[in-house]
PDB file of C-alpha atoms and ligand atoms in Angstrom:
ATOM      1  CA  UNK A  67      51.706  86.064  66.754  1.00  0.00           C
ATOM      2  CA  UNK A  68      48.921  88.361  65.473  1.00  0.00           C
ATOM      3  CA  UNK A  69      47.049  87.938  68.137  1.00  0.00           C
ATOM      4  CA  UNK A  70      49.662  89.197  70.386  1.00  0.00           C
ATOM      5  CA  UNK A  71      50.476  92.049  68.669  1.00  0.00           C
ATOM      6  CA  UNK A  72      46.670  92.643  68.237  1.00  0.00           C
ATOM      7  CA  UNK A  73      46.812  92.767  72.394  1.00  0.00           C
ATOM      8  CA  UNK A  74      49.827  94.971  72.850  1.00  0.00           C
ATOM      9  CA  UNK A  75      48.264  97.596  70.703  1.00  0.00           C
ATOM     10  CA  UNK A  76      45.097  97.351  72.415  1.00  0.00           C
ATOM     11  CA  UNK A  77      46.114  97.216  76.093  1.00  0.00           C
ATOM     12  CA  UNK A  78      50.014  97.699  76.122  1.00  0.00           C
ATOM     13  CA  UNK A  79      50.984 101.369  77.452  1.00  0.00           C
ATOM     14  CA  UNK A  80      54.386 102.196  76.006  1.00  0.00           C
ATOM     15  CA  UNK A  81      56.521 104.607  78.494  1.00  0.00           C
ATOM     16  CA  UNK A  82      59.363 106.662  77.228  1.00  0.00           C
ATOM     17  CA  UNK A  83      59.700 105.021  74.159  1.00  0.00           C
ATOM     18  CA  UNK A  84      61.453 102.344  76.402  1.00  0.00           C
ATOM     19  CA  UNK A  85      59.193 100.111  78.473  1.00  0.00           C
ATOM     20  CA  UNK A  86      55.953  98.320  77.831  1.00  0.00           C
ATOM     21  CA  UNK A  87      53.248  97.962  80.665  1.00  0.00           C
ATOM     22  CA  UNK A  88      51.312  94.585  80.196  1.00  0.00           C
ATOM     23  CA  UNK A  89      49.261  94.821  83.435  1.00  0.00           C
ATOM     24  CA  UNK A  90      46.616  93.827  81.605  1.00  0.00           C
ATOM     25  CA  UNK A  91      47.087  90.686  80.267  1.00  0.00           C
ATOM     26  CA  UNK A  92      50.423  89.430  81.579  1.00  0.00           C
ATOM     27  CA  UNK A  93      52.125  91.025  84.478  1.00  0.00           C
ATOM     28  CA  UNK A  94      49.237  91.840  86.668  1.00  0.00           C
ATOM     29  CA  UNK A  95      45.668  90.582  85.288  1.00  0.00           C
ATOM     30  CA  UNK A  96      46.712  87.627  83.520  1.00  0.00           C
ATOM     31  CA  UNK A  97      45.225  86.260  79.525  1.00  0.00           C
ATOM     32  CA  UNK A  98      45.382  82.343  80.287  1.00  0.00           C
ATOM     33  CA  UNK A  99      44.216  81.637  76.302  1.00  0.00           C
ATOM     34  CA  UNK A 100      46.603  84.103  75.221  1.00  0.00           C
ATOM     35  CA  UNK A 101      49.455  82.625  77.133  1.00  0.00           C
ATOM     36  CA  UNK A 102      47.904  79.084  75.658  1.00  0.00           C
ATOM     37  CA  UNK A 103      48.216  80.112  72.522  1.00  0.00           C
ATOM     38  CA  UNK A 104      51.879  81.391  72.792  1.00  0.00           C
ATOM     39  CA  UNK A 105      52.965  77.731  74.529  1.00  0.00           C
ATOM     40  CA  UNK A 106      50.984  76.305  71.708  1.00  0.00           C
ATOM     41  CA  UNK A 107      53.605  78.059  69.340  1.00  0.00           C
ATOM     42  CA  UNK A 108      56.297  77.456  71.356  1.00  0.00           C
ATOM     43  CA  UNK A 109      55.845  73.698  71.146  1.00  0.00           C
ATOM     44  CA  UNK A 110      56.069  74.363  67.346  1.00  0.00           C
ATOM     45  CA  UNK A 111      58.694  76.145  66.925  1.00  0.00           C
ATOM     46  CA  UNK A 112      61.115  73.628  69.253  1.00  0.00           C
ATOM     47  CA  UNK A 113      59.097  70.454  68.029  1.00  0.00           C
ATOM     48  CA  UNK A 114      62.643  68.822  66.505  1.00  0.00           C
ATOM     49  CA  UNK A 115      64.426  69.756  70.350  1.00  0.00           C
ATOM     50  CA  UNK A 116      64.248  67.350  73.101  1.00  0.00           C
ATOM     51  CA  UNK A 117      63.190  69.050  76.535  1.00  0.00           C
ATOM     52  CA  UNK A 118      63.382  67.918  80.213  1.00  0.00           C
ATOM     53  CA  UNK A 119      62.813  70.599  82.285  1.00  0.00           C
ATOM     54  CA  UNK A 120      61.444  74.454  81.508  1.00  0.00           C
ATOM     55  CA  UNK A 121      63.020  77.368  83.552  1.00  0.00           C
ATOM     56  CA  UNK A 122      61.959  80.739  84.316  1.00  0.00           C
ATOM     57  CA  UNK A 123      62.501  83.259  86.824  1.00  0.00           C
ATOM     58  CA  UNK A 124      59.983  84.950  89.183  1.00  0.00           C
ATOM     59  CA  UNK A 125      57.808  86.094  89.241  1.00  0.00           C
ATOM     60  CA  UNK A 126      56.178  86.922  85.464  1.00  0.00           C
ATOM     61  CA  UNK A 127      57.610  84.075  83.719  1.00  0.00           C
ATOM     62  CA  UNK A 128      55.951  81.303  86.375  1.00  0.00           C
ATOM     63  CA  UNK A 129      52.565  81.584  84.553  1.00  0.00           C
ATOM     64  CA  UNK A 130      54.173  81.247  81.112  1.00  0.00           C
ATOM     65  CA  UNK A 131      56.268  78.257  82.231  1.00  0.00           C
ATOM     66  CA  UNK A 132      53.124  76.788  83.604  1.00  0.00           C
ATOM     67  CA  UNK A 133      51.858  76.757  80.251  1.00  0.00           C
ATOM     68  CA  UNK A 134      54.849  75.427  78.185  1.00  0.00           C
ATOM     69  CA  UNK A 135      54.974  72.816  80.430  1.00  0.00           C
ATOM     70  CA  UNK A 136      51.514  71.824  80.079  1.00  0.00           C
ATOM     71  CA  UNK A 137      52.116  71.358  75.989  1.00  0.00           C
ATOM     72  CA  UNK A 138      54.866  69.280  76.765  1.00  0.00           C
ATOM     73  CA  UNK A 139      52.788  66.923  78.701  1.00  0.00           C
ATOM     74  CA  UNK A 140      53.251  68.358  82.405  1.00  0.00           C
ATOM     75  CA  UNK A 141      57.321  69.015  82.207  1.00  0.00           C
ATOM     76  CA  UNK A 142      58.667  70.000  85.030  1.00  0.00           C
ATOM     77  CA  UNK A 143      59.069  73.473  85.396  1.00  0.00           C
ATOM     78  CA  UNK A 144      61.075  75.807  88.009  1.00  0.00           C
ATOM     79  CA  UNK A 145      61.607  79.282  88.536  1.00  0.00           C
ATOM     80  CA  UNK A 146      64.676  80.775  89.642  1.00  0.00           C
ATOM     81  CA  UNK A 147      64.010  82.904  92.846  1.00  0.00           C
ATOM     82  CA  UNK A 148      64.693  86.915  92.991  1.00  0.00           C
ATOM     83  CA  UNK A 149      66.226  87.180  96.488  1.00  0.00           C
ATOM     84  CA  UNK A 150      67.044  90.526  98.394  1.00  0.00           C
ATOM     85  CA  UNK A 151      70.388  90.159  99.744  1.00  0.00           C
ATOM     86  CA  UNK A 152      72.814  87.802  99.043  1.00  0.00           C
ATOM     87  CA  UNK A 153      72.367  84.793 100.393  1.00  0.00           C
ATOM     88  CA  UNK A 154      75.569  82.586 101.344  1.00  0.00           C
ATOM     89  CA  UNK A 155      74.394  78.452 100.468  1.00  0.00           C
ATOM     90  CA  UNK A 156      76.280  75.962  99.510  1.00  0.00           C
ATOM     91  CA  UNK A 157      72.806  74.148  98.098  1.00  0.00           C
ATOM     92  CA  UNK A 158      71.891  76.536  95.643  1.00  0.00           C
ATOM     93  CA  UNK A 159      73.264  77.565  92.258  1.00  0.00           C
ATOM     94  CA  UNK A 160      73.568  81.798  92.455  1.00  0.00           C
ATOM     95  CA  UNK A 161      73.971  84.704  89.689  1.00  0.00           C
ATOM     96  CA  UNK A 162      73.905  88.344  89.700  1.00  0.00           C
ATOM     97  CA  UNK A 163      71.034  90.158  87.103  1.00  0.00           C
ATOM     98  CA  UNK A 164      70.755  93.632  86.294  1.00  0.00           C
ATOM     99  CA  UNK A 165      66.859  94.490  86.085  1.00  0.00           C
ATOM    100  CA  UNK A 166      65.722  96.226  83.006  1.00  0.00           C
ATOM    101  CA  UNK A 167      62.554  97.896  84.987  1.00  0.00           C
ATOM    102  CA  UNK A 168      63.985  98.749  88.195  1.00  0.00           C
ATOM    103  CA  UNK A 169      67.661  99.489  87.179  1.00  0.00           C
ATOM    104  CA  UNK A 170      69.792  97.010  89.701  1.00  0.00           C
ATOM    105  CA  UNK A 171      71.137  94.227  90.218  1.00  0.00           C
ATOM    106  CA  UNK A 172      69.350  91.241  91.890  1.00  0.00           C
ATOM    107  CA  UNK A 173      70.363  87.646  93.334  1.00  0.00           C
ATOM    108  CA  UNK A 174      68.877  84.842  91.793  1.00  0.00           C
ATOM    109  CA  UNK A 175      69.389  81.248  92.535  1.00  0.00           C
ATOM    110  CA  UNK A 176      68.129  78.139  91.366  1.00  0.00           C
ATOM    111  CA  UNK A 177      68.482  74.970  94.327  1.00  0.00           C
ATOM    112  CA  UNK A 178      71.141  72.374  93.358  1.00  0.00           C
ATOM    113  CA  UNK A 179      68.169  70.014  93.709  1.00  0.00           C
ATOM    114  CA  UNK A 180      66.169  70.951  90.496  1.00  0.00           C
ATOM    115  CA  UNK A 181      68.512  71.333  87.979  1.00  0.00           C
ATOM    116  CA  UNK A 182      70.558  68.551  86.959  1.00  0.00           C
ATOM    117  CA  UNK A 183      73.974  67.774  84.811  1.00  0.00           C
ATOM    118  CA  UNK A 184      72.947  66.509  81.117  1.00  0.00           C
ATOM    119  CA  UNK A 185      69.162  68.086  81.342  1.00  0.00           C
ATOM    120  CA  UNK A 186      68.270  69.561  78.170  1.00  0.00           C
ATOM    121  CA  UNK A 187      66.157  72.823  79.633  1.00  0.00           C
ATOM    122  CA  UNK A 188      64.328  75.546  77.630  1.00  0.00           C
ATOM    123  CA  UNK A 189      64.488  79.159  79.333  1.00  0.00           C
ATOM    124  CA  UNK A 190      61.049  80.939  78.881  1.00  0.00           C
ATOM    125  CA  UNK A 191      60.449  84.579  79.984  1.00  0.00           C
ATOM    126  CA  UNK A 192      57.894  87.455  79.528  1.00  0.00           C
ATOM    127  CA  UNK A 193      60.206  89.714  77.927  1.00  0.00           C
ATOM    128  CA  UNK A 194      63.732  89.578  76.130  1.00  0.00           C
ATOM    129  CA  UNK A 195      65.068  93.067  76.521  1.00  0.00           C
ATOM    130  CA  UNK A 196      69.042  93.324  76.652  1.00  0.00           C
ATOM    131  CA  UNK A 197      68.904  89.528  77.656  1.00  0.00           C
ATOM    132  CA  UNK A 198      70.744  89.703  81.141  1.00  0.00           C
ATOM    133  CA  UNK A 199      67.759  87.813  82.484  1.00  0.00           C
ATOM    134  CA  UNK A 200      68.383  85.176  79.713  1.00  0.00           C
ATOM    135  CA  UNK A 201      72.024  85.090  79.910  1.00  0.00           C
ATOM    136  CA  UNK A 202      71.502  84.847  84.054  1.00  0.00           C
ATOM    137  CA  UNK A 203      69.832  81.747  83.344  1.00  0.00           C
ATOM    138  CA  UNK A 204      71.719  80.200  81.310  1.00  0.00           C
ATOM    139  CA  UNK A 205      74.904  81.339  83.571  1.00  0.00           C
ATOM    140  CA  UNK A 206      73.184  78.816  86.061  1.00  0.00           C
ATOM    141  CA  UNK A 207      72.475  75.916  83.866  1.00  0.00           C
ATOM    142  CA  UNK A 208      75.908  75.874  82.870  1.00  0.00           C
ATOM    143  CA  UNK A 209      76.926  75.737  86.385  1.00  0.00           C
ATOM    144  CA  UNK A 210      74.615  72.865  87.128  1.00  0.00           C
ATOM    145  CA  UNK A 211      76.039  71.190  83.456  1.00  0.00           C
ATOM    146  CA  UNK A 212      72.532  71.794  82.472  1.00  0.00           C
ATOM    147  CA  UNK A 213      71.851  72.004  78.313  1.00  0.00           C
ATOM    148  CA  UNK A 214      70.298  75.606  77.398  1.00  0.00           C
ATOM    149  CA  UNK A 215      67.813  73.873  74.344  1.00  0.00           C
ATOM    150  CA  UNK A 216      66.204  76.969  73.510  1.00  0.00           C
ATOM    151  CA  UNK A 217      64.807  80.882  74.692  1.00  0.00           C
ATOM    152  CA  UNK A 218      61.314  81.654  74.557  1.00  0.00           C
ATOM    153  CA  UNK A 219      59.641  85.138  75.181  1.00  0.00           C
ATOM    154  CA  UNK A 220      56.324  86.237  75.308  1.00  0.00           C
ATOM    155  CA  UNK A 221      57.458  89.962  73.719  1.00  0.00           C
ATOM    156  CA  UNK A 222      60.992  90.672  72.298  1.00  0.00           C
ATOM    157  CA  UNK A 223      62.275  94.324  72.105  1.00  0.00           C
ATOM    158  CA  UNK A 224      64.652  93.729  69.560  1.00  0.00           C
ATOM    159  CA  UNK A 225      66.098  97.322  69.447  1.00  0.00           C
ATOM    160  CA  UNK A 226      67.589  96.191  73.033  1.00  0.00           C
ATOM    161  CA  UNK A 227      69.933  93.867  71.728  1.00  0.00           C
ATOM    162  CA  UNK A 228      69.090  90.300  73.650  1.00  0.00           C
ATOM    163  CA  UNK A 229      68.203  87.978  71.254  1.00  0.00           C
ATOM    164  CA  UNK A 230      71.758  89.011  69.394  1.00  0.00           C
ATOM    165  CA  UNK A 231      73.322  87.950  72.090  1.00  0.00           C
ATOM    166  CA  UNK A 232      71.821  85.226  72.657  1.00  0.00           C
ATOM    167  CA  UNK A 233      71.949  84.183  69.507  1.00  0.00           C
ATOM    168  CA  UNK A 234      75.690  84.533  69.657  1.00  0.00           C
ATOM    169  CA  UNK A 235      75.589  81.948  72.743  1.00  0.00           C
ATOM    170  CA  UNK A 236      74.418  79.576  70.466  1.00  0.00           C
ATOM    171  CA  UNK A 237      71.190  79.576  71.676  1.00  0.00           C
ATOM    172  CA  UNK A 238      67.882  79.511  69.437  1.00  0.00           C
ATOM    173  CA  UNK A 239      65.349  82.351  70.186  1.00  0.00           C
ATOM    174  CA  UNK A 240      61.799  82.263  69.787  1.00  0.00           C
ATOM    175  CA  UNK A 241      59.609  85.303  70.655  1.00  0.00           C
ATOM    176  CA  UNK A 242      55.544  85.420  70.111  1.00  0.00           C
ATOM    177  CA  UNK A 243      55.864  89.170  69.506  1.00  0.00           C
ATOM    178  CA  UNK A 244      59.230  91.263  68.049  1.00  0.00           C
ATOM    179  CA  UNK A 245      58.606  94.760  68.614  1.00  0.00           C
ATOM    180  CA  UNK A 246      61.367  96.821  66.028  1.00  0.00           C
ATOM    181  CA  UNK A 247      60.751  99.610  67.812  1.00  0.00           C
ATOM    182  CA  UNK A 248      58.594 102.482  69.504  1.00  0.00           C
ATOM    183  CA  UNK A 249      57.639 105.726  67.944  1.00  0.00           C
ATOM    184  CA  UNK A 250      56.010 108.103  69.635  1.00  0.00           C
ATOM    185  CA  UNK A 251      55.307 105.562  72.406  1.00  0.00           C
ATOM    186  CA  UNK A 252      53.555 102.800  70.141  1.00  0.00           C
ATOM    187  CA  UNK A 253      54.762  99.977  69.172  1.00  0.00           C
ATOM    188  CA  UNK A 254      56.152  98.939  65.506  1.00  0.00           C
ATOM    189  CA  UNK A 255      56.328  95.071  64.760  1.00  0.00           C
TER     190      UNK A 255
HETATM  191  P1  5GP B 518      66.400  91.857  79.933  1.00  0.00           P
HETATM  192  O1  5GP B 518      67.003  91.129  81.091  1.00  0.00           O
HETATM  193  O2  5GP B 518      66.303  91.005  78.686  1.00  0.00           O
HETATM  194  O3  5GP B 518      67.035  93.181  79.688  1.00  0.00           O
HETATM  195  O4  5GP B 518      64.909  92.207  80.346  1.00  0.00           O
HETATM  196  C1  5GP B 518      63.999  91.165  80.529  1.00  0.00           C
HETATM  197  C2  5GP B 518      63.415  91.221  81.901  1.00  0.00           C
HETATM  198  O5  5GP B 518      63.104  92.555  82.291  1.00  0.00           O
HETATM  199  C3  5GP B 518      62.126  90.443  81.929  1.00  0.00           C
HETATM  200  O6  5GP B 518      62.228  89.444  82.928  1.00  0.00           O
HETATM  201  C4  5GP B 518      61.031  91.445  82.218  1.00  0.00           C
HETATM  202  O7  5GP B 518      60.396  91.109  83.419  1.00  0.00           O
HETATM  203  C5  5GP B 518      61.719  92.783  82.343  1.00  0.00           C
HETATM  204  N1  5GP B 518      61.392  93.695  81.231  1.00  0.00           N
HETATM  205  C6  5GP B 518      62.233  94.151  80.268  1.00  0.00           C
HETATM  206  N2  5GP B 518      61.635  95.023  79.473  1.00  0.00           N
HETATM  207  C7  5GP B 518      60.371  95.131  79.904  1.00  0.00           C
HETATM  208  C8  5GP B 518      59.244  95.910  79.465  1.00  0.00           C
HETATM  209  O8  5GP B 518      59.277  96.685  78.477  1.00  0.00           O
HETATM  210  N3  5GP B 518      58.102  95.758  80.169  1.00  0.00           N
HETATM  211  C9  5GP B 518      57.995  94.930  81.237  1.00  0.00           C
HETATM  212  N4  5GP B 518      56.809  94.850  81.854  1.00  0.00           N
HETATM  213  N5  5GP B 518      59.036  94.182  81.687  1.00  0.00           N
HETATM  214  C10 5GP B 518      60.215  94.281  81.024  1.00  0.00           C
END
């Protein structure tokens, strides 16, 4: 998306060649028409996929999700929850990510309630880095016999291996921006 790449070189800051600070327009201060315009494509790109539910994890992805599930007519959407320790319920579907920004791991679960066996779901996320937030996701569909449809991220890092591996899952990637790398701390699409 040109428009997105137009906005990471305007207002992304790039540090150590390694992590890109969107504060301004999608992980603090937040571009609504921007993030309308990469549901819009993300619609496109999965229009022959059947969808029941979106997923995402807190807290970046929620506003994303929001969107999505506004072009597919008001989908239900959740959002997995980050919790601090971990948490011992029987009611709640649980997995272990590492965090690409903060460098540990974190407890996420989804409630039994809101994922179902046999829904077709589509994972959306800010950012597809190594993909351990991805593959956490999709560790917890297929515990709930949930159907992983499709990835979708705002801004892919491709140098950091995710979408490979997803892609080896079997499951189809889109991202509105694929950065090949950084040089000198600026992006190259
Ligand atoms: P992964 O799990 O694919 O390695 O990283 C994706 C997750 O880490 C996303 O949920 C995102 O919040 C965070 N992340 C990874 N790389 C970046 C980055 O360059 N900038 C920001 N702001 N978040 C990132």
């Amino acid at each position: 998306m040109k428009l997105l790449e137009d906005k990471i070189l305007k207002e992304g800051i790039v540090i150590n060649n390694n992590i890109l600070k969107v504060d301004h327009f999608l992980n603090h201060q937040i571009d609504t028409k921007l993030i309308d315009a990469f549901a819009e494509e993300v619609k496109n790109y999965f229009k022959d996929i059947s969808v029941d539910k979106i997923l995402t994890i807190e807290a970046s992805g929620i506003a994303i999700a929001y969107a999505v599930s506004e072009k597919y007519g008001h989908l239900p959407f959740v959002f997995a929850r980050k919790n601090k320790s971990s948490i011992i319920d029987e009611n709640v579907y649980k997995t272990e990510i590492k965090s690409f920004t903060q460098n540990k791991i974190t407890n996420v679960t989804v409630a039994k309630n809101f994922l179902r066996k046999g829904e077709r779901i589509l994972i959306v996320d800010d950012f597809l880095a190594e993909g351990n937030a991805a593959m956490g996701l999709i560790d917890i569909c297929q515990q709930a016999g949930a159907i992983v449809v499709g990835f979708a991220d705002m801004i892919e890092k491709e140098f950091q291996g995710g979408k490979k591996r997803l892609i080896e899952k079997g499951v189809k990637v889109f991202s509105g921006a694929v950065i090949k790398a950084f040089k000198d701390n600026k992006p190259i699409f």
